[in-house]
Amino acid sequence: MKIAKASLVKPGENLLYGVFALTVSYFVFAYSGRFGQVSILLYYAVWLPLVLVDYRRALGNYVKYVWIFAFAIFALLSVFWSAAPGTTARAGVQYLTHVICALIAMRALDVKTLTLGSVTGAGVVLAYSMLFGVYHFDPLDGTVSFVGAFDSKNQLGFYASLAVFFCFSAVILLKQRRVWLPVCGVVGLLAAYCLYASQSATSVLTTAAVLGLTVGMQVFSLLPPKSRKLLFIAATIFGTITVIAAVYGGAIDSVLGAFGKDSTLTGRTYLWQQGIEAARASPVIGIGYQAYWVRGFSEAERLWEEFFIGSRGGFHFHNTYIETMVELGAVGLLLLTGLFLSGLFGHLKRVLTQQHGFESLVLFGISALLFVRSFAEIDVIFPYQIGSFLLYITAGKLTLPAPQSASTPTPMFSGDAMQPLAHPLAAGSVYPYR
């Protein structure tokens, strides 16, 4: 039986394959530590063969992606000055190939498929954790929380956050009904329970913040683009003043207290201080990608002992920018921050200028979630992680024309069709086969 190429690689016509591939990817990202290297090969198997099916559509023109690859390439090049060159070489190759798979997925999937595949993928991950999960005692704050089939409640919380966001996006933004409405209902309830049981303050707060931001941006769609921009500027100024007033008024301590946390964020402020001290050893180019948390290195061993990390692995500085500064210095930090901000503000620009950019609003929400979490977690600088996978998909979508109204679901509010918008970093629109 001959399978049409479009059913595998053409956005909008490969829903079944896209949902399957994303579900596999989510499960591998979540539990590759449990199932080993075979699961990683399965992840490669659902994306890399698309190059053989239609290499032009799957790859495109990689010259257009230089700004996207810059951080991954620099991470690999750090093997030449790394304190642990073997570790850096292996991790650098893994991260670069992971980025390639993410960009293949970006070109093969439209936003609808990405959203629905993420609903099923996150749902399967959470269901597995409910079936085989455990509770862990945290010696730092003395609490017992549900960690699922993960080693950390924050990872369970992250997948629950993604599940809530994508269920919201599928039902409210993309207006999916029929079979997807009950599916999103079940997955959303499962995610809400996991957020509650994990007691992950980071995940709960970031989920609430991003959902609120997304709803606010959706309300802006009631206005024409010009008025939308003015309202956004006014809301940003008011929001900034409100946040500053809340910080000085003690609201932060009240919020943390509601989650049983103190002002040290369960030792994270001390950990950040240690990371800043470590970054001073090589502030420009760092000590090498993933070359700090290496067994036998004195500082890593000391922090593992202080934070009761018996496994001596899977630990980090709980801040993306500090971790990057330690490993790749100011150069790596600049490249990663540029990638973050390009995705965040690039999709924000499309949301504010399109008549009904619900696809762009989904991508903006993903970018905002990853950005907000980056100050307290490490989601985007490791290979085989859902955070880095989504980061490169959202960044890569900026190299494609803005979604046309023909591919957009019926909007909640009436208005003109969307107009394509070129990527803000490029001179013109980039089309699939260029």
Coordinates of C-alpha atoms in Angstrom, one line a residue:
M1 CA 0.0 0.0 0.0
K2 CA 1.4 3.4 -1.0
I3 CA 1.2 6.2 1.5
A4 CA 0.9 9.7 0.2
K5 CA 3.7 12.1 1.1
A6 CA 1.2 14.8 2.2
S7 CA -0.1 12.5 5.0
L8 CA 3.3 12.6 6.6
V9 CA 5.0 15.9 5.9
K10 CA 2.4 18.4 4.6
P11 CA 1.1 20.7 7.4
G12 CA -2.7 20.5 7.7
E13 CA -2.9 17.1 6.0
N14 CA -0.9 15.0 8.4
L15 CA -2.9 15.3 11.6
L16 CA -2.9 11.6 12.4
Y17 CA 0.9 11.2 11.9
G18 CA 1.6 14.5 13.6
V19 CA -0.4 13.6 16.7
F20 CA 1.3 10.2 16.8
A21 CA 4.8 11.6 16.5
L22 CA 4.2 14.2 19.1
T23 CA 2.8 11.7 21.6
V24 CA 5.8 9.5 21.1
S25 CA 8.1 12.5 21.5
Y26 CA 6.4 13.7 24.7
F27 CA 6.6 10.2 26.3
V28 CA 10.3 9.9 25.3
F29 CA 11.2 13.3 26.7
A30 CA 9.4 12.5 29.9
Y31 CA 10.7 9.0 30.6
S32 CA 13.8 8.3 28.5
G33 CA 15.7 8.1 31.9
R34 CA 13.5 5.1 32.7
F35 CA 13.5 3.3 29.3
G36 CA 17.1 4.2 28.2
Q37 CA 18.6 4.8 24.8
V38 CA 16.1 2.7 22.9
S39 CA 13.4 5.3 23.6
I40 CA 15.7 8.1 22.2
L41 CA 16.1 6.1 19.0
L42 CA 12.3 6.0 18.8
Y43 CA 12.2 9.8 19.0
Y44 CA 14.7 10.1 16.1
A45 CA 12.7 7.5 14.2
V46 CA 9.5 9.6 14.0
W47 CA 11.2 12.7 12.7
L48 CA 14.4 12.1 10.8
P49 CA 12.8 9.7 8.2
L50 CA 10.6 12.6 7.0
V51 CA 13.8 14.0 5.4
L52 CA 13.8 10.9 3.1
V53 CA 10.1 11.3 2.4
D54 CA 10.4 14.9 1.2
Y55 CA 13.7 16.5 2.0
R56 CA 12.9 19.9 0.6
R57 CA 9.7 20.3 2.7
A58 CA 11.3 18.7 5.8
L59 CA 14.5 20.7 5.8
G60 CA 14.0 23.9 3.9
N61 CA 16.9 26.4 3.5
Y62 CA 19.1 26.1 6.6
V63 CA 20.8 29.4 5.8
K64 CA 17.6 31.0 7.1
Y65 CA 18.1 29.2 10.4
V66 CA 21.6 30.4 11.4
W67 CA 20.2 32.5 14.2
I68 CA 18.3 29.5 15.5
F69 CA 21.3 27.2 15.4
A70 CA 23.7 29.6 16.9
F71 CA 23.4 28.5 20.5
A72 CA 23.5 24.8 19.7
I73 CA 26.6 25.2 17.5
F74 CA 28.4 27.3 20.2
A75 CA 27.5 24.6 22.8
L76 CA 29.1 22.0 20.6
L77 CA 32.2 24.1 19.9
S78 CA 32.7 24.5 23.6
V79 CA 34.3 21.1 23.5
F80 CA 37.6 22.8 22.6
W81 CA 37.8 24.5 26.0
S82 CA 35.6 22.3 28.1
A83 CA 36.6 21.1 31.6
A84 CA 35.0 17.8 30.6
P85 CA 35.4 17.5 26.9
G86 CA 34.0 14.0 26.6
T87 CA 30.8 15.0 28.3
T88 CA 30.5 18.2 26.3
A89 CA 31.1 16.4 22.9
R90 CA 28.4 13.9 23.6
A91 CA 25.9 16.4 24.9
G92 CA 26.6 18.9 22.2
V93 CA 26.0 16.4 19.4
Q94 CA 22.8 15.3 21.1
Y95 CA 21.5 18.8 21.5
L96 CA 22.3 19.8 17.9
T97 CA 20.5 16.7 16.5
H98 CA 17.6 17.4 18.9
V99 CA 17.3 20.9 17.4
I100 CA 17.3 19.5 13.9
C101 CA 14.4 17.2 14.8
A102 CA 12.5 20.1 16.4
L103 CA 12.9 22.1 13.1
I104 CA 11.7 19.2 11.1
A105 CA 8.7 19.0 13.3
M106 CA 8.2 22.8 13.0
R107 CA 8.0 22.5 9.2
A108 CA 5.9 19.4 9.1
L109 CA 3.2 20.5 11.7
D110 CA 0.7 23.3 11.7
V111 CA -0.4 24.9 15.0
K112 CA -3.6 22.8 15.1
T113 CA -1.6 19.5 14.9
L114 CA 1.0 20.8 17.4
T115 CA -1.8 21.7 19.9
L116 CA -3.7 18.5 19.6
G117 CA -0.6 16.3 19.6
S118 CA 0.6 18.1 22.7
V119 CA -2.8 17.4 24.4
T120 CA -2.5 13.7 23.7
G121 CA 1.3 13.6 24.5
A122 CA 1.0 15.4 27.8
G123 CA -2.1 13.4 28.6
V124 CA -0.3 10.1 28.1
V125 CA 2.7 11.3 30.2
L126 CA 0.4 12.3 33.1
A127 CA -1.6 9.1 32.9
Y128 CA 1.6 7.1 33.1
S129 CA 2.6 9.1 36.2
M130 CA -0.7 8.5 37.8
L131 CA -0.4 4.8 37.2
F132 CA 3.2 4.3 38.3
G133 CA 4.0 7.4 40.2
V134 CA 5.3 7.8 43.8
Y135 CA 5.5 10.4 46.5
H136 CA 8.9 11.9 47.6
F137 CA 9.9 13.6 50.8
D138 CA 11.8 16.9 50.4
P139 CA 14.4 17.2 53.2
L140 CA 14.8 21.0 52.4
D141 CA 11.3 22.1 53.2
G142 CA 10.0 18.9 55.0
T143 CA 7.1 18.4 52.6
V144 CA 5.9 15.2 50.9
S145 CA 4.7 15.7 47.3
F146 CA 3.6 13.6 44.4
V147 CA 6.4 13.4 41.7
G148 CA 4.7 10.9 39.5
A149 CA 7.1 8.8 37.5
F150 CA 9.7 11.6 37.5
D151 CA 12.5 12.4 40.0
S152 CA 11.2 15.9 40.6
K153 CA 7.8 17.4 41.3
N154 CA 8.8 20.4 39.1
Q155 CA 9.0 18.1 36.0
L156 CA 5.6 16.7 36.7
G157 CA 4.3 20.2 37.2
F158 CA 5.8 21.3 33.9
Y159 CA 3.9 18.6 31.9
A160 CA 0.8 19.4 33.8
S161 CA 1.2 23.1 32.9
L162 CA 1.6 22.3 29.3
A163 CA -1.4 20.0 29.4
V164 CA -3.6 22.8 30.9
F165 CA -2.3 25.4 28.3
F166 CA -2.8 23.2 25.3
C167 CA -6.2 22.0 26.4
F168 CA -7.2 25.7 26.8
S169 CA -5.7 26.5 23.4
A170 CA -7.5 23.6 21.7
V171 CA -11.0 24.4 23.1
I172 CA -10.9 28.2 23.5
L173 CA -8.5 29.5 20.9
L174 CA -8.7 26.9 18.1
K175 CA -12.3 26.0 18.9
Q176 CA -12.0 22.2 18.6
R177 CA -15.1 20.3 19.3
R178 CA -16.4 16.7 18.7
V179 CA -14.0 14.1 20.0
W180 CA -11.4 16.7 21.1
L181 CA -13.7 18.4 23.6
P182 CA -14.1 15.4 25.9
V183 CA -10.4 14.5 25.4
C184 CA -9.3 18.0 26.5
G185 CA -11.8 17.8 29.4
V186 CA -10.2 14.6 30.7
V187 CA -6.6 15.7 30.2
G188 CA -7.3 19.1 31.7
L189 CA -8.8 17.6 34.9
L190 CA -5.9 15.1 35.1
A191 CA -3.4 18.0 34.7
A192 CA -5.2 20.1 37.3
Y193 CA -4.9 17.2 39.8
C194 CA -1.2 16.7 39.1
L195 CA -0.6 20.4 39.6
Y196 CA -2.3 20.2 43.0
A197 CA -0.7 16.9 44.0
S198 CA 2.8 18.0 43.0
Q199 CA 2.7 21.2 45.0
S200 CA 5.0 22.8 42.5
A201 CA 4.7 26.5 43.1
T202 CA 6.6 27.4 40.0
S203 CA 4.3 25.4 37.8
V204 CA 1.1 26.6 39.4
L205 CA 2.1 30.3 39.3
T206 CA 3.5 30.2 35.7
T207 CA 0.4 28.4 34.5
A208 CA -1.9 30.9 36.0
A209 CA 0.2 33.8 34.7
V210 CA 0.4 32.5 31.1
L211 CA -3.3 31.7 31.0
G212 CA -4.2 35.1 32.3
L213 CA -1.8 36.7 29.7
T214 CA -3.3 34.6 26.9
V215 CA -6.9 35.5 27.8
G216 CA -5.9 39.2 28.0
M217 CA -4.3 39.0 24.5
Q218 CA -7.4 37.2 23.2
V219 CA -9.6 40.1 24.5
F220 CA -7.4 42.5 22.6
S221 CA -8.6 40.8 19.4
L222 CA -11.9 42.7 19.9
L223 CA -10.0 45.8 18.8
P224 CA -8.5 46.7 15.5
P225 CA -4.7 46.2 15.3
K226 CA -3.8 49.9 15.8
S227 CA -5.9 50.2 19.0
R228 CA -4.7 46.9 20.1
K229 CA -1.1 48.1 20.2
L230 CA -2.0 51.2 22.2
L231 CA -4.0 49.2 24.7
F232 CA -1.1 46.7 25.0
I233 CA 1.4 49.5 25.8
A234 CA -0.9 51.0 28.4
A235 CA -1.5 47.5 30.0
T236 CA 2.2 46.8 30.1
I237 CA 2.9 50.1 31.9
F238 CA 0.1 49.6 34.4
G239 CA 1.2 45.9 34.9
T240 CA 4.8 46.9 35.5
I241 CA 3.8 49.5 38.1
T242 CA 1.4 47.0 39.8
V243 CA 4.2 44.3 40.0
I244 CA 6.7 46.8 41.5
A245 CA 4.1 47.9 44.1
A246 CA 3.3 44.3 44.9
V247 CA 6.9 43.5 45.5
Y248 CA 7.5 46.4 47.8
G249 CA 4.2 45.7 49.5
G250 CA 5.1 42.2 50.5
A251 CA 2.8 40.4 48.1
I252 CA 5.7 38.0 47.0
D253 CA 6.1 36.7 50.6
S254 CA 2.3 36.2 50.9
V255 CA 2.2 34.2 47.7
L256 CA 5.2 32.1 48.6
G257 CA 3.7 31.5 52.1
A258 CA 0.5 30.1 50.5
F259 CA 2.7 27.4 48.9
G260 CA 4.7 26.8 52.0
K261 CA 7.8 28.5 50.7
D262 CA 10.0 31.2 52.2
S263 CA 12.0 34.1 50.8
T264 CA 14.9 31.8 50.0
L265 CA 12.7 29.8 47.6
T266 CA 13.7 26.5 49.3
G267 CA 17.4 27.2 49.0
R268 CA 17.3 28.5 45.4
T269 CA 18.7 31.9 46.3
Y270 CA 21.7 30.3 47.8
L271 CA 22.1 28.1 44.7
W272 CA 21.9 31.1 42.4
Q273 CA 24.6 32.8 44.5
Q274 CA 26.8 29.7 44.0
G275 CA 26.1 29.7 40.3
I276 CA 27.1 33.4 40.0
E277 CA 30.3 32.7 41.8
A278 CA 31.1 29.7 39.5
A279 CA 30.4 31.9 36.4
R280 CA 33.2 34.2 37.4
A281 CA 35.8 31.5 36.7
S282 CA 35.2 31.9 32.9
P283 CA 32.8 34.8 32.3
V284 CA 33.1 35.1 28.6
I285 CA 32.9 31.5 27.2
G286 CA 32.2 29.4 30.2
I287 CA 33.7 26.1 31.3
G288 CA 32.0 24.0 28.6
Y289 CA 28.5 22.8 27.8
Q290 CA 27.3 20.5 30.6
A291 CA 30.8 20.5 32.1
Y292 CA 29.9 21.7 35.6
W293 CA 27.7 19.0 37.0
V294 CA 30.2 16.2 36.5
R295 CA 30.9 13.4 39.0
G296 CA 34.3 13.9 40.7
F297 CA 34.3 17.7 40.3
S298 CA 34.7 19.2 43.8
E299 CA 32.1 22.0 43.5
A300 CA 29.5 19.8 42.0
E301 CA 30.0 17.1 44.7
R302 CA 29.8 19.8 47.4
L303 CA 26.4 21.1 46.1
W304 CA 25.0 17.6 45.6
E305 CA 25.8 16.9 49.2
E306 CA 24.4 20.1 50.6
F307 CA 21.1 19.6 48.7
F308 CA 20.8 15.9 49.6
I309 CA 21.1 14.8 45.9
G310 CA 22.1 11.1 46.5
S311 CA 21.9 10.2 42.8
R312 CA 24.6 12.9 42.1
G313 CA 22.8 13.8 38.9
G314 CA 19.8 15.6 37.4
F315 CA 20.6 18.8 39.4
H316 CA 21.2 22.3 38.2
F317 CA 21.1 26.0 39.3
H318 CA 17.4 26.3 38.9
N319 CA 17.9 29.4 36.6
T320 CA 18.4 29.1 32.9
Y321 CA 20.5 32.2 32.6
I322 CA 22.8 31.4 35.5
E323 CA 23.2 27.8 34.2
T324 CA 24.0 29.1 30.8
M325 CA 26.5 31.7 32.1
V326 CA 28.4 29.0 34.0
E327 CA 28.6 26.6 31.1
L328 CA 28.8 28.9 28.1
G329 CA 29.6 32.4 29.5
A330 CA 28.4 35.7 28.3
V331 CA 28.5 34.6 24.6
G332 CA 26.2 31.6 25.2
L333 CA 23.9 33.7 27.4
L334 CA 23.6 36.3 24.6
L335 CA 22.8 33.7 22.0
L336 CA 20.2 32.0 24.1
T337 CA 18.6 35.2 25.3
G338 CA 18.4 36.4 21.7
L339 CA 16.6 33.1 20.8
F340 CA 14.2 33.5 23.7
L341 CA 13.3 37.1 22.9
S342 CA 13.0 36.6 19.2
G343 CA 10.4 34.0 19.7
L344 CA 8.5 35.9 22.4
F345 CA 8.4 39.3 20.7
G346 CA 8.2 37.9 17.2
H347 CA 4.9 36.1 18.0
L348 CA 3.7 39.0 20.1
K349 CA 4.2 41.3 17.1
R350 CA 2.1 38.9 15.0
V351 CA -0.6 38.8 17.6
L352 CA -0.8 42.6 17.8
T353 CA -0.8 43.2 14.0
Q354 CA -3.0 40.3 12.7
Q355 CA -6.8 40.6 12.6
H356 CA -7.3 37.1 14.1
G357 CA -4.0 35.5 14.8
F358 CA -5.1 32.6 17.0
E359 CA -2.3 30.4 15.7
S360 CA 0.2 33.1 16.7
L361 CA -1.5 33.5 20.0
V362 CA -0.8 29.8 20.8
L363 CA 2.8 30.1 19.8
F364 CA 3.1 33.3 21.9
G365 CA 1.6 31.5 24.9
I366 CA 4.2 28.7 24.5
S367 CA 7.0 31.2 24.3
A368 CA 5.7 33.1 27.3
L369 CA 5.4 29.9 29.4
L370 CA 9.0 28.9 28.6
F371 CA 10.3 32.4 29.3
V372 CA 8.5 32.8 32.6
R373 CA 9.7 29.4 33.8
S374 CA 13.3 30.2 32.7
F375 CA 13.9 32.2 35.8
A376 CA 13.3 29.3 38.1
E377 CA 13.8 26.2 36.0
I378 CA 16.0 24.7 33.3
D379 CA 13.7 23.6 30.5
V380 CA 15.4 24.6 27.2
I381 CA 19.2 24.0 27.3
F382 CA 19.2 20.2 27.5
P383 CA 18.6 17.7 24.7
Y384 CA 15.6 15.4 24.7
Q385 CA 13.5 17.8 26.8
I386 CA 10.0 19.1 25.8
G387 CA 11.0 22.6 26.7
S388 CA 13.8 22.9 24.2
F389 CA 11.7 21.0 21.6
L390 CA 9.0 23.6 21.9
L391 CA 11.4 26.5 22.0
Y392 CA 12.9 25.7 18.7
I393 CA 9.5 25.0 17.1
T394 CA 8.2 28.4 18.2
A395 CA 11.4 30.2 17.0
G396 CA 11.4 28.3 13.7
K397 CA 7.7 29.2 13.0
L398 CA 8.9 32.9 12.7
T399 CA 10.8 31.9 9.5
L400 CA 7.6 30.9 7.8
P401 CA 4.8 33.3 6.6
A402 CA 2.2 34.2 9.2
P403 CA -0.8 31.9 9.0
Q404 CA -3.3 32.7 6.3
S405 CA -7.0 33.2 7.2
A406 CA -7.8 30.0 5.1
S407 CA -6.0 27.9 7.6
T408 CA -7.4 29.7 10.6
P409 CA -10.4 28.3 12.5
T410 CA -13.6 30.4 12.7
P411 CA -12.7 33.2 15.1
M412 CA -14.7 34.2 18.1
F413 CA -15.1 37.7 16.8
S414 CA -15.8 38.9 13.3
G415 CA -13.2 40.8 11.3
D416 CA -11.0 40.8 8.3
A417 CA -8.8 38.0 7.3
M418 CA -5.2 37.8 8.6
Q419 CA -2.4 39.2 6.5
P420 CA 0.9 37.4 6.2
L421 CA 3.7 39.0 8.1
A422 CA 7.4 38.5 7.5
H423 CA 9.7 37.3 10.2
P424 CA 11.1 40.4 12.0
L425 CA 14.7 39.2 11.7
A426 CA 14.5 38.6 7.9
A427 CA 14.3 40.8 4.9
G428 CA 11.3 39.1 3.5
S429 CA 9.0 36.2 3.8
V430 CA 10.5 32.7 3.8
Y431 CA 8.5 30.1 1.9
P432 CA 8.7 26.3 2.5
Y433 CA 11.0 25.4 -0.4
R434 CA 13.4 28.3 -0.3

